[in-house]
GROMACS .gro file of C-alpha atoms in nm:
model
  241
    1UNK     CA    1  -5.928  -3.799   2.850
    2UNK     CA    2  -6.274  -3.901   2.868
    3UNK     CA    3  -6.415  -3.944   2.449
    4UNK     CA    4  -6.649  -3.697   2.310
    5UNK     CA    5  -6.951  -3.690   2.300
    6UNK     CA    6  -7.184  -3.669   2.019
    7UNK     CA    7  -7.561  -3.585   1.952
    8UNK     CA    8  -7.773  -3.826   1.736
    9UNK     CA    9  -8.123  -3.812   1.697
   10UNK     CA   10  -8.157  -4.208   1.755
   11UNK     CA   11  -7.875  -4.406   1.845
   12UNK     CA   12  -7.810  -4.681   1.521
   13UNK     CA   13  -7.922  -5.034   1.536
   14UNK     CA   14  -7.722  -5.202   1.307
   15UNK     CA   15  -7.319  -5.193   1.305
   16UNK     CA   16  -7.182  -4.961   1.130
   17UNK     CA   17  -7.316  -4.580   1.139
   18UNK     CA   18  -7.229  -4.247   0.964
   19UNK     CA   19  -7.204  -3.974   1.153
   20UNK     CA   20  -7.265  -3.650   0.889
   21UNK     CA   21  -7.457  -3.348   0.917
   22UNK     CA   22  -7.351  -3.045   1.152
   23UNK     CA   23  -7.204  -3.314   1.427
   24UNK     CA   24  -7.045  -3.486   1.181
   25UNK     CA   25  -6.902  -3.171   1.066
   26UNK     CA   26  -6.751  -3.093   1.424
   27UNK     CA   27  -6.600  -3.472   1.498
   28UNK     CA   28  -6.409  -3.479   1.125
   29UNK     CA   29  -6.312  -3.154   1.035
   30UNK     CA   30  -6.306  -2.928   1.416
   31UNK     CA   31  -6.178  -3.211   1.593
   32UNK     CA   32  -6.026  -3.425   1.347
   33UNK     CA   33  -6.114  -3.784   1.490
   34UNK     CA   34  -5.930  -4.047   1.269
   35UNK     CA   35  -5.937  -4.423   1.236
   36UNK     CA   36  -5.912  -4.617   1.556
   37UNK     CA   37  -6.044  -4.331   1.746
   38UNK     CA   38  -6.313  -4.366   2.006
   39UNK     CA   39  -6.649  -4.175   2.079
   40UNK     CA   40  -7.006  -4.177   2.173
   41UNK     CA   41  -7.339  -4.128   2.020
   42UNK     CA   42  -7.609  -4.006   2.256
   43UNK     CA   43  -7.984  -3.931   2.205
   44UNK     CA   44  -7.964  -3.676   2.500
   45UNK     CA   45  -8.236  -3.857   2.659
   46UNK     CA   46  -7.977  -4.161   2.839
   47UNK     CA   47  -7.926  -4.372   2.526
   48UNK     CA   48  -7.523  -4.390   2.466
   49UNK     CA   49  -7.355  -4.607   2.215
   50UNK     CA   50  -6.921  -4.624   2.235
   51UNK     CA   51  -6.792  -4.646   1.835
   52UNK     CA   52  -6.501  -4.672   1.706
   53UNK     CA   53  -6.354  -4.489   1.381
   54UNK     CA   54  -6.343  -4.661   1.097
   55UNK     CA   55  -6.286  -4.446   0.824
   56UNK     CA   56  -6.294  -4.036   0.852
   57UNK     CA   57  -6.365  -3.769   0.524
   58UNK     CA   58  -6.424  -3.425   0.474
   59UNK     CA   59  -6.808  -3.386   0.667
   60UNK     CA   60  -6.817  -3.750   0.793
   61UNK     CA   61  -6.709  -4.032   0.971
   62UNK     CA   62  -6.793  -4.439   0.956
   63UNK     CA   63  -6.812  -4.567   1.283
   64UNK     CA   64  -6.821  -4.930   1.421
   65UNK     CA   65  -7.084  -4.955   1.713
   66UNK     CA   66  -6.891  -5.109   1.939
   67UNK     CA   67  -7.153  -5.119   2.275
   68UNK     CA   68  -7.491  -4.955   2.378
   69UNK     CA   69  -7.633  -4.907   2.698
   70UNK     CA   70  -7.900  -4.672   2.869
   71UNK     CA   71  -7.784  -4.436   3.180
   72UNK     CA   72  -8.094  -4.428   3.401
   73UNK     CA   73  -8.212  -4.037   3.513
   74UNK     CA   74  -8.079  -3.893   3.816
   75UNK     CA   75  -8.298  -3.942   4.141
   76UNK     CA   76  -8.363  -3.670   4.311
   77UNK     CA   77  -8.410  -3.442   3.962
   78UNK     CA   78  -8.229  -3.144   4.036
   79UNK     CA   79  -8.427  -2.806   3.913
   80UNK     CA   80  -8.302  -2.443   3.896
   81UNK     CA   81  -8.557  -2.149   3.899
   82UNK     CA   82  -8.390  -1.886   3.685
   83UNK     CA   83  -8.518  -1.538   3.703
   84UNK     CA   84  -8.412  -1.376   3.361
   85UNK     CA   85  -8.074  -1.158   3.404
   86UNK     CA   86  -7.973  -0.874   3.231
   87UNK     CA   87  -7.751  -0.917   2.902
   88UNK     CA   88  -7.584  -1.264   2.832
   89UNK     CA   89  -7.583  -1.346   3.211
   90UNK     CA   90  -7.869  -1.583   3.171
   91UNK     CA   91  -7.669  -1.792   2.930
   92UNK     CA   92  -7.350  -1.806   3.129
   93UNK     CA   93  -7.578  -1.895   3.420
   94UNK     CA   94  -7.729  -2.166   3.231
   95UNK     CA   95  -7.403  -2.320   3.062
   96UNK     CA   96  -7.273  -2.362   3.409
   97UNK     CA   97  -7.549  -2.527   3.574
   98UNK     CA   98  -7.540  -2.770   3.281
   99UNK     CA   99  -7.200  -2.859   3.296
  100UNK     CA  100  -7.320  -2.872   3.710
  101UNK     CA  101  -7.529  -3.131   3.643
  102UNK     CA  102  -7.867  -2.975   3.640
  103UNK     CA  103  -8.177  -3.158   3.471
  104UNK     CA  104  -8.417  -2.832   3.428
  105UNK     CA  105  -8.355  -2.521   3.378
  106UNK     CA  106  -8.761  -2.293   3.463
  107UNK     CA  107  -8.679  -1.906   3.302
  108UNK     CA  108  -8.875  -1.686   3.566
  109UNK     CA  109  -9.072  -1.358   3.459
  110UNK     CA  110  -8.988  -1.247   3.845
  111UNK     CA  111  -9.099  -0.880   3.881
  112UNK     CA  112  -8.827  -0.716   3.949
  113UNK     CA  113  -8.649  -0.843   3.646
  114UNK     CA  114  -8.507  -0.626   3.422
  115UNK     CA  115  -8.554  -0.833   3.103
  116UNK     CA  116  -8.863  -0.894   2.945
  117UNK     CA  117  -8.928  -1.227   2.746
  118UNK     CA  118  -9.216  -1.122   2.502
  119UNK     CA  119  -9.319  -1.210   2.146
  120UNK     CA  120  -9.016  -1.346   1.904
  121UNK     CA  121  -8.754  -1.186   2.167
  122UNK     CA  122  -8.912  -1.412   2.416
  123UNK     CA  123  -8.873  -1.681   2.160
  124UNK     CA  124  -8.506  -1.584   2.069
  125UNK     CA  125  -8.416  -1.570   2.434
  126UNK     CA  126  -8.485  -1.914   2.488
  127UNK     CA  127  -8.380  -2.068   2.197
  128UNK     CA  128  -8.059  -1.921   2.292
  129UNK     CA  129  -8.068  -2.016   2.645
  130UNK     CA  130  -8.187  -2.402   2.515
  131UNK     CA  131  -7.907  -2.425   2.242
  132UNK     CA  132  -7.677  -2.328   2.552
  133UNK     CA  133  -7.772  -2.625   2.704
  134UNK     CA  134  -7.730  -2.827   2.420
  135UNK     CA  135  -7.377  -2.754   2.351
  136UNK     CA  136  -7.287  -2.813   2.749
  137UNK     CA  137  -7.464  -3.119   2.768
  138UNK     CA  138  -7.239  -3.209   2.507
  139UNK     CA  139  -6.896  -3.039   2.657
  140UNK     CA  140  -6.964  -3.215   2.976
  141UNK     CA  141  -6.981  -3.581   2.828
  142UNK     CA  142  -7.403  -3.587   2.952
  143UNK     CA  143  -7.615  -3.850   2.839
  144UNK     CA  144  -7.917  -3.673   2.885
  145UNK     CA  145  -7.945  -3.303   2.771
  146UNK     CA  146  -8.059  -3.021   3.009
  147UNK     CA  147  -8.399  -2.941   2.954
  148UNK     CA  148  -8.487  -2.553   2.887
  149UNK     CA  149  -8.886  -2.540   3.020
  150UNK     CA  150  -9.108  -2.245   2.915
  151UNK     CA  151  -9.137  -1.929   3.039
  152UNK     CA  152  -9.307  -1.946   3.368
  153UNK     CA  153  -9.498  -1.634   3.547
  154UNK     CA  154  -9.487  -1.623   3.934
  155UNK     CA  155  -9.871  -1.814   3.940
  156UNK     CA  156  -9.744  -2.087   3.662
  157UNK     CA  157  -9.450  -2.141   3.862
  158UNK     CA  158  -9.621  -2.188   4.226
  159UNK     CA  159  -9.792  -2.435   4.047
  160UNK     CA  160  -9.539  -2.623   3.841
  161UNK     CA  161  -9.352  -2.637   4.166
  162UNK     CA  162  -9.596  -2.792   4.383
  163UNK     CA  163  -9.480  -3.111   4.176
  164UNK     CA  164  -9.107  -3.086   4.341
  165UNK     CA  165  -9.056  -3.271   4.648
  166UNK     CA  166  -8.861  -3.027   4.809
  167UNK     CA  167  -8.867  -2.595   4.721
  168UNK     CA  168  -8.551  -2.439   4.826
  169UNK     CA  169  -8.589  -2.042   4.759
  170UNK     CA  170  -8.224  -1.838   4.821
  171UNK     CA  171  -8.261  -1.501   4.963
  172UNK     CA  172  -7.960  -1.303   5.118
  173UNK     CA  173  -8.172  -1.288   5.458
  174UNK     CA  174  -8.260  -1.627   5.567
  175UNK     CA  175  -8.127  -1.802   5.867
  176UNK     CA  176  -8.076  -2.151   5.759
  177UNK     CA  177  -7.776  -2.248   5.513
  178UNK     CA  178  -7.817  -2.463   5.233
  179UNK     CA  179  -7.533  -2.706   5.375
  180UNK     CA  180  -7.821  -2.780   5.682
  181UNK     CA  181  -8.109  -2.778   5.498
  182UNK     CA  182  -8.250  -3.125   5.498
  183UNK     CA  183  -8.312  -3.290   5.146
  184UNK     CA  184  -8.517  -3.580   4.985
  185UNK     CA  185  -8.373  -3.900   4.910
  186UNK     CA  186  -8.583  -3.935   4.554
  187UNK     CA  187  -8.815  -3.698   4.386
  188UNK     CA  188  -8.744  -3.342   4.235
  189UNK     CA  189  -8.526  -3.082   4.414
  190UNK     CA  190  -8.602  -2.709   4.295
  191UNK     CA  191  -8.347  -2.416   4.359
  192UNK     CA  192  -8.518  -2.035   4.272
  193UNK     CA  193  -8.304  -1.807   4.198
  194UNK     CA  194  -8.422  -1.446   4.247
  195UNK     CA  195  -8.331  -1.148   4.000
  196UNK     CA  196  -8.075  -0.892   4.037
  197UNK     CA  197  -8.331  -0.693   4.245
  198UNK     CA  198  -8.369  -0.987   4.440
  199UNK     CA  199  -8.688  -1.123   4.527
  200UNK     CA  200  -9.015  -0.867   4.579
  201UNK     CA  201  -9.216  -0.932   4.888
  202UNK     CA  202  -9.525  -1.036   4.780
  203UNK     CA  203  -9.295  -1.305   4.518
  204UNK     CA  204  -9.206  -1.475   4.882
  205UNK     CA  205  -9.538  -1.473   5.029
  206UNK     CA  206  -9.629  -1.673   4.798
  207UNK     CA  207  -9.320  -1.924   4.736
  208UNK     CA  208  -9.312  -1.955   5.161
  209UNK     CA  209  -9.570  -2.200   5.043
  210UNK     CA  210  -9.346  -2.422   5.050
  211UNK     CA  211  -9.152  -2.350   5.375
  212UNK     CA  212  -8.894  -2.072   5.479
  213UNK     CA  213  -8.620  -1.953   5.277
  214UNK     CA  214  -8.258  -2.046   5.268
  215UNK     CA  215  -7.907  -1.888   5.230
  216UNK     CA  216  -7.560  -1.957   5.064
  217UNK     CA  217  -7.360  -1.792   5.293
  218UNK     CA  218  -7.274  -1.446   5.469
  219UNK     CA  219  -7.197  -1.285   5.094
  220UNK     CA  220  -7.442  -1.178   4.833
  221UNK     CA  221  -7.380  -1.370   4.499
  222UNK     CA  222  -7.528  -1.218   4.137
  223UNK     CA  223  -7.770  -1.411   4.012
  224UNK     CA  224  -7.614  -1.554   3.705
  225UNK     CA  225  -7.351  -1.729   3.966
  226UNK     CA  226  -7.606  -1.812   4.267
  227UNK     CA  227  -7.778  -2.119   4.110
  228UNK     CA  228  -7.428  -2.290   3.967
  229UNK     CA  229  -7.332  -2.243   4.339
  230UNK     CA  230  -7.623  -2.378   4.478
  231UNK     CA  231  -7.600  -2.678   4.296
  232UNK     CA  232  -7.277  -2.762   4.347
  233UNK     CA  233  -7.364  -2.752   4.710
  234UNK     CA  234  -7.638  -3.007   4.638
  235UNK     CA  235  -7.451  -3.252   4.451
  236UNK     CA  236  -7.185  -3.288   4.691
  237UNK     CA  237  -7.484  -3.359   4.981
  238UNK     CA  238  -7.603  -3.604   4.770
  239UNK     CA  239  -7.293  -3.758   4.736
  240UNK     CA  240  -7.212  -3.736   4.303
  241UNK     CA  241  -6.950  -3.540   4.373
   0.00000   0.00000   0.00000
């Protein structure tokens, strides 16, 4: 079994380290790490450093820093546009596209969803959907944490995706699978995921701005569960799994 992985806010410099607070809570008393034991620090942004346990208490552990290194990002950047879901559905959609292997996460004010984001809801909604993140990140043994972006209306996120170098918007009636679709060797690869109401006409007007839709398959997935199977399709194209 792979060792766990825990958040720092900079990975040490010197030696020795003690890892205390709420993740050195979790690796002494939840999973009960003792002497000898190995694990890694991580800054969430590609920094890890392997350590070894050197002595464990109630709260804490002393660790030995046994070897640091820096995972580069992931070329192409993979993106998921996720119109906001009803109930929890949005963070079950985002825990699995983190443990996936996506690098952004966009919530999407489409209008034909349900929920609202506004005020200190909105606010609640995405701390929840960003602490989500966090703790898969972490679950999944990632280096780098998946990002949680703002809230983005339909205009914000035409714009924010004219950055990507390749748009790939699912709707149930497009010809062209996903598995033929052809994709970029480097850039930014961005998935949007429609709402439960799927995806109002004038909404794909304006995203066929950046080329015709495409499907899954013959079946119409929620669309909590259409994104995580998206990108599974994509990293297997691209060859990391």
């Amino acid at each position: 079994m792979s060792d766990p992985v825990f958040l720092v806010d900079a990975l040490p410099a010197a030696a020795d380290f003690v890892l205390d607070g709420p993740e050195g809570h979790h690796a002494a008393d939840v999973q009960r790490l003792q002497p000898g034991e190995t694990l890694l620090l991580t800054d969430g942004q590609g920094g890890l450093a392997a350590a070894r346990v050197t002595h464990a208490e109630r709260g804490s552990l002393r660790l030995d820093i046994l070897e640091r290194r820096t995972v580069p990002a992931p070329d192409p950047k993979l993106t998921v546009v996720q119109a906001l879901p009803k109930g929890d559905r949005g963070e079950r959609a985002v825990q699995m596209l983190t443990e996936i292997g996506v690098d952004e996460v966009i919530p999407w004010a489409a209008s034909r969803s349900i929920v609202q984001w506004k005020g200190p809801r909105g606010d609640k909604a995405r701390a929840k959907w960003t602490a989500t993140a966090r703790e898969a990140s972490k679950q999944a043994r990632r280096p780098r944490l998946a990002h949680v972006a703002e809230l983005h209306t339909t205009k914000q996120l035409v714009a924010r995706l004219r950055n990507a170098s390749q748009v790939l918007v699912l709707h149930e009636e497009a010809d062209l699978p996903l598995s033929q679709a052809p994709l970029p060797e480097t850039g930014e690869i961005a998935v949007v995921i429609g709402p439960e109401g799927s995806i109002s006409p004038e909404e794909l007007a304006a995203l066929k701005e950046f080329g015709e839709p495409i499907r899954l398959g013959d079946t119409v997935l929620r669309t909590s569960t259409a994104g995580p199977a998206a990108l599974a399709v994509l990293q297997a194209r691209l060859g990391r799994w």
